[in-house]
Coordinates of C-alpha atoms in Angstrom, one line a residue:
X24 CA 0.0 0.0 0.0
X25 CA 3.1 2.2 0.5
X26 CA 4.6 1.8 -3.0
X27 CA 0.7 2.4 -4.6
X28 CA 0.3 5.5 -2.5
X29 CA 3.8 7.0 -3.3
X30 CA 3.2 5.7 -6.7
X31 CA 0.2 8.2 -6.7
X32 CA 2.0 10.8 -5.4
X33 CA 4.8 10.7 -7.9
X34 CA 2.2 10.6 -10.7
X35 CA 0.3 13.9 -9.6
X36 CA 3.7 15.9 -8.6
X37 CA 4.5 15.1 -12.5
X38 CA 1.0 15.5 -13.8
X39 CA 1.2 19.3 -12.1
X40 CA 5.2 20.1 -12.8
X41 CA 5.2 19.3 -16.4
X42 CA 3.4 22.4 -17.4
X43 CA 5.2 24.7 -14.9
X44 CA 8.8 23.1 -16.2
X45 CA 7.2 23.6 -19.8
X46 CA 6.5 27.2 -19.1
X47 CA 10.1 27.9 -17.6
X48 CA 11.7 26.4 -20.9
X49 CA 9.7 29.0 -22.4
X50 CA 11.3 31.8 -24.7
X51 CA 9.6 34.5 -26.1
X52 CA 13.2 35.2 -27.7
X53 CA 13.8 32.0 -29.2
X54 CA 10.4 31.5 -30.4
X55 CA 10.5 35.3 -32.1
X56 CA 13.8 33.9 -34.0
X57 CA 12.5 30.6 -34.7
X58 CA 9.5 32.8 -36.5
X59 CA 11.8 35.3 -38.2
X60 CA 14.2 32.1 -39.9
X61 CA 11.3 30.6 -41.0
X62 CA 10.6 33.6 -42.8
X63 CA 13.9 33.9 -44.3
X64 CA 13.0 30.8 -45.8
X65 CA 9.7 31.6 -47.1
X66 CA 7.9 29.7 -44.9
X67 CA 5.5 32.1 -44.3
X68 CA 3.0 30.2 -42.9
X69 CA 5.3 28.8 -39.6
X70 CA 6.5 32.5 -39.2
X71 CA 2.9 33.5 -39.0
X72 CA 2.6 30.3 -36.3
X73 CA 5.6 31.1 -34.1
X74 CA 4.0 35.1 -33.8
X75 CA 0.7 34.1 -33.6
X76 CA 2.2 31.9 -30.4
X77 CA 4.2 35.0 -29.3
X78 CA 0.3 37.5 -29.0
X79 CA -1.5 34.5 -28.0
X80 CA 0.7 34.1 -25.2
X81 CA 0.7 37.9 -24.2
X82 CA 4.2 38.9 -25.9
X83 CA 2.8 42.2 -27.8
X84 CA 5.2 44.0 -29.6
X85 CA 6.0 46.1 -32.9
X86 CA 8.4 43.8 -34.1
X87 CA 6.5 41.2 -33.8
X88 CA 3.2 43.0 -35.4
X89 CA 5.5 44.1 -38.4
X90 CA 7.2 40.5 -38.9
X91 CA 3.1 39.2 -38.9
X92 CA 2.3 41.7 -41.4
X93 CA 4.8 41.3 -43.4
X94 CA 4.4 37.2 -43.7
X95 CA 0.8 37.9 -44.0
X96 CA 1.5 40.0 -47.2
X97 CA 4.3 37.9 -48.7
X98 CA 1.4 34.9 -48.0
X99 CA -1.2 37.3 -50.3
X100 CA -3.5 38.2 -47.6
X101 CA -3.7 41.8 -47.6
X102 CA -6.4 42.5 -45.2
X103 CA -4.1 40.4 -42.3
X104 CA -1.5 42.3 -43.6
X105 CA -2.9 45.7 -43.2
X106 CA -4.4 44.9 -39.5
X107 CA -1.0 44.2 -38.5
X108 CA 0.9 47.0 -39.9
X109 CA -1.6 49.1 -38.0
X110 CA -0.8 46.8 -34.9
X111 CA 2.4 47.7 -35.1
X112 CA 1.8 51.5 -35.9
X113 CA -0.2 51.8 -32.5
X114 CA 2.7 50.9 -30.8
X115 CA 5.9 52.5 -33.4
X116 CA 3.8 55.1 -34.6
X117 CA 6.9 56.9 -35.5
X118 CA 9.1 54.1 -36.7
X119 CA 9.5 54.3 -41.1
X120 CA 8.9 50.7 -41.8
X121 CA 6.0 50.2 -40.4
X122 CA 4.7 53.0 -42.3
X123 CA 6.1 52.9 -45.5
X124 CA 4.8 49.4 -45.8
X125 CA 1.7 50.0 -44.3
X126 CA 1.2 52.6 -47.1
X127 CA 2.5 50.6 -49.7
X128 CA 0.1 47.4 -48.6
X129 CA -3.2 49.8 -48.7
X130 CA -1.9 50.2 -52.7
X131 CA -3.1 46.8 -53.1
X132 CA -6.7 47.5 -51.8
X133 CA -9.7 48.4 -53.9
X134 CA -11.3 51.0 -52.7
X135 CA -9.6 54.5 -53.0
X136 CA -10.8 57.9 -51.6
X137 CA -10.6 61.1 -50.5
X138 CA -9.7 61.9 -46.9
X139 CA -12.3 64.6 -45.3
X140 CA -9.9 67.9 -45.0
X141 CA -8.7 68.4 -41.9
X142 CA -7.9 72.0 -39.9
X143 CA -3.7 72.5 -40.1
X144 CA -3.4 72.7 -36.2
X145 CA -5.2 69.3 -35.5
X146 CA -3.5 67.7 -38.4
X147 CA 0.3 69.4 -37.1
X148 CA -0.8 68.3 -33.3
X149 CA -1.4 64.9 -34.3
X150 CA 2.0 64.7 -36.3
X151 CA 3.7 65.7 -33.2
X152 CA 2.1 63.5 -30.7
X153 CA 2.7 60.5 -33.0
X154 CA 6.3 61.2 -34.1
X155 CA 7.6 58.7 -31.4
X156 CA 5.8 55.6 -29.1
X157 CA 4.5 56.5 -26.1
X158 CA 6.7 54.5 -24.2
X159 CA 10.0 56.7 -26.0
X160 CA 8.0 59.8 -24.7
X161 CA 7.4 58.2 -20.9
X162 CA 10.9 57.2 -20.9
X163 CA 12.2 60.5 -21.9
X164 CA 10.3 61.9 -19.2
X165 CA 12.3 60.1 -16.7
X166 CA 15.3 61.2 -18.1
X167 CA 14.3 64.6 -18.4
X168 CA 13.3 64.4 -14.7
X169 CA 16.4 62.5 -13.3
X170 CA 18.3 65.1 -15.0
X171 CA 16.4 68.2 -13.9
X172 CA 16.8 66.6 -10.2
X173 CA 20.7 66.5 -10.3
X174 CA 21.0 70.2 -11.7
X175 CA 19.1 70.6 -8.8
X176 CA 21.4 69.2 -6.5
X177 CA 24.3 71.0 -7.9
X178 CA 22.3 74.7 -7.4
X179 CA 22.6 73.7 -3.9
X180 CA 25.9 73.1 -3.5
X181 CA 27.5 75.1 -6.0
X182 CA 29.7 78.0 -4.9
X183 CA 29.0 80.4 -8.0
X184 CA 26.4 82.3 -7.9
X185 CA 26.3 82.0 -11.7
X186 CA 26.5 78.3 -11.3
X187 CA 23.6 78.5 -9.2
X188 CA 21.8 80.5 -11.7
X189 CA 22.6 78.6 -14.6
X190 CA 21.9 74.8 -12.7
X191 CA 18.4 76.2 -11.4
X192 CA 17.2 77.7 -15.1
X193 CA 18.8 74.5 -16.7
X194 CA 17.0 72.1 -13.9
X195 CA 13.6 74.4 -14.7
X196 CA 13.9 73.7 -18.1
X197 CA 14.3 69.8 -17.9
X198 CA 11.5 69.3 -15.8
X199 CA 9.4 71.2 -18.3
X200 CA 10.6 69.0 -21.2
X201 CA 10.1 66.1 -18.7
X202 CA 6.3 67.1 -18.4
X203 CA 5.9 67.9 -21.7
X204 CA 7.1 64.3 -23.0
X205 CA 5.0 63.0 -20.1
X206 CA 2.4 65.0 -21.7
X207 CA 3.0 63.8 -25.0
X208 CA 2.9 60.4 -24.0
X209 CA -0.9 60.9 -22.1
X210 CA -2.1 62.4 -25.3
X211 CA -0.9 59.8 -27.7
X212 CA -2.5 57.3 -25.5
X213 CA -5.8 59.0 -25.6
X214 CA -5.3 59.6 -29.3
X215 CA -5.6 55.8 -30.1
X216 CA -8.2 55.1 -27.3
X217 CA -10.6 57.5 -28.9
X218 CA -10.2 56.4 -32.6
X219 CA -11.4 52.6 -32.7
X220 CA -10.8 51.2 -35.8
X221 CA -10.9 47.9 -37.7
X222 CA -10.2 46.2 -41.3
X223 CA -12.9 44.9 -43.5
X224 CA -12.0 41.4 -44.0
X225 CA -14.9 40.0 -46.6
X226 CA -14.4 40.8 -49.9
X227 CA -17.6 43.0 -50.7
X228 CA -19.4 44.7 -47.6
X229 CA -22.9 46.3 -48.4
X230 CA -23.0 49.2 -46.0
X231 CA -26.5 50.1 -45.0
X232 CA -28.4 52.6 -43.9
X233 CA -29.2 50.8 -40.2
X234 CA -28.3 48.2 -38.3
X235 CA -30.7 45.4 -40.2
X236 CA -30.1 43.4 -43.7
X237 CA -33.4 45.3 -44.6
X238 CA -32.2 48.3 -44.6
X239 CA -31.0 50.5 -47.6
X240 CA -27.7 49.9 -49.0
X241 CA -25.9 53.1 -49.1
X242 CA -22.5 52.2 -50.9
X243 CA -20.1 49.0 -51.1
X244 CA -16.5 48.9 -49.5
X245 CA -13.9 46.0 -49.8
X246 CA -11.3 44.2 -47.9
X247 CA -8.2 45.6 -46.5
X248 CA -10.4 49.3 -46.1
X249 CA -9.7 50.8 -42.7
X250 CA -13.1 52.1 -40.9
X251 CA -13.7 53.9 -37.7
X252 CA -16.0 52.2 -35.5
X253 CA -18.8 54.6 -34.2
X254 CA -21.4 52.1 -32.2
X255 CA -22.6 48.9 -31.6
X256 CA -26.0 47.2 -32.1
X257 CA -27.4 43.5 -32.5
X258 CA -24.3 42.2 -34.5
X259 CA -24.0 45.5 -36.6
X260 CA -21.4 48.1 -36.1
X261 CA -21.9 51.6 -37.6
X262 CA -18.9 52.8 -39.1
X263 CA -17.3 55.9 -41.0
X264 CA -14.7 55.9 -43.6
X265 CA -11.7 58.4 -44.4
X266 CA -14.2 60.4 -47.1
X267 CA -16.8 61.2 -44.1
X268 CA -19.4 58.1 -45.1
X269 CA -21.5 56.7 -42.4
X270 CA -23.1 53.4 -42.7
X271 CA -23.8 49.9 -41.0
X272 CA -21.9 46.7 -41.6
X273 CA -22.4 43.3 -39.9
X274 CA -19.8 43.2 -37.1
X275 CA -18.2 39.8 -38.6
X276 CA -17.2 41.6 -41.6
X277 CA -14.5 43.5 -39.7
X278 CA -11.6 42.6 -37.6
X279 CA -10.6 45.8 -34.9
X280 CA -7.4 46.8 -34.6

C-alpha cells in the first residue's frame, strides 16, 4: 500500500510540474527567432505560427506586429496584412517601416478615396504627438526628470552664484521638457483610445443605412479598407470611412485593430 500510494503521489507531482517546467523552458526570444528564420526561408505560414504563439501568449510588440504583417503580405493576404501593420503602428507610430509598408500594402486594396480635410493645427498636433511611441516619450520623461533633479542638486551646492543661476534655469527647463514628453505620452495614449478602428475582412461589404439586412444599401466597400467604429448594435457596427461616409456593416465583416 506504500509503493501504490507513493506511486500516486509521484504521478500527480508530474501531472502538475510538467506544465510549470514547460513554461520555464519557455522563450519569447527563441520563439521570435524561430518565427523570423522561418521567414527567411519563405515559410511564411510557420512564421505566421511562431508570432501568432508569441500575441496569443501575451508577448505584444511592434516587431513582432511588423514581422506578422509582413508574412501575411508575402502569404497574399492583404487585409491580415494591413491589421498588423496598424498593430504595429499603434505601438511604433513613429518608426518608417512600419509606415512605409503599411502605405504601400493599402496600394493593393480596392477602394480609394478622398480623406475629409482636416484644420492645419489638429492635423500638425497629431503629427507631433505621433512622431515617437508613447513609451519613448514616458521614458524621456524620466530622463528629463532625473536630470532636472541633479542640476538641482548641484544649485545647492554650487559655490558660484552664476553656477547656481545657470543649474536652477537649466534644472527648470528639464522638468518642463520632462512634463511635456510626459504629456506627449498621455495624449498619444488618448489619441488611439478614442479612434477605434478595424479592417474589413470580406471581400464585398454592403453598408446600409441601419443596423438590419433590410435596410437601404448606401454604398459598397472592400477588404483591407480601414473604418472607424462609431457604435454597436445587434451584430451591426456603424462605421465611418476616411471620405466622411457613415453606414452599418455586420460586425463579422470587420476585424478591430
Amino acid at each position: 500500500m506504500k509503493f501504490k500510494r507513493f506511486s500516486l503521489a509521484t504521478c500527480l507531482l508530474l501531472v502538475f510540474s510538467l506544465p510549470v517546467l514547460s513554461w520555464a523552458n519557455y522563450s519569447p526570444k527563441a520563439v521570435f527567432k524561430k518565427g523570423n528564420a522561418a521567414y527567411a526561408k519563405g515559410q511564411y505560414n510557420d512564421a505566421i505560427s511562431d508570432y501568432q504563439q508569441l500575441v496569443s501568449d501575451g508577448y505584444e510588440s511592434a516587431a513582432v506586429f511588423f514581422n506578422m504583417g509582413n508574412a501575411y503580405y508575402k502569404n497574399g493576404d492583404i487585409p491580415s496584412s494591413i491589421l498588423y501593420y496598424e498593430k504595429a503602428h499603434k505601438l511604433a507610430p513613429g518608426d518608417d517601416d512600419i509606415n512605409f509598408n503599411l502605405k504601400y500594402a493599402n496600394l493593393k486594396t480596392t477602394d480609394r478615396m478622398d480623406e475629409v480635410p482636416e484644420f492645419f493645427l489638429g492635423r500638425w498636433w497629431r503629427d507631433v504627438i505621433l512622431i515617437s511611441s508613447a513609451e519613448n516619450f514616458a521614458i524621456w520623461s524620466i530622463v528629463f526628470a532625473f536630470l532636472g533633479s541633479g542640476l538641482l542638486i548641484f544649485y545647492f551646492f554650487a559655490g558660484s552664484v552664476n553656477l547656481k543661476k545657470g543649474a536652477f534655469y537649466a534644472s527648470t527647463l528639464l522638468f518642463f521638457f520632462g512634463l511635456a514628453a510626459l504629456f506627449m505620452a498621455g495624449s498619444q495614449t488618448s489619441y488611439f483610445k478614442s479612434h477605434h478602428e478595424a479592417i474589413v475582412f470580406s471581400g464585398a461589404v454592403n453598408v446600409k443605412s441601419g443596423p438590419s439586412g433590410q435596410a437601404t444599401t448606401l454604398f459598397v466597400i472592400h477588404q483591407g479598407t480601414k473604418v472607424n467604429t462609431l457604435d454597436t448594435s445587434n451584430g451591426w457596427m456603424k462605421i465611418t470611412l476616411a471620405n466622411g461616409n457613415e453606414g452599418w456593416i455586420k460586425s463579422g465583416d470587420v476585424q478591430e485593430i
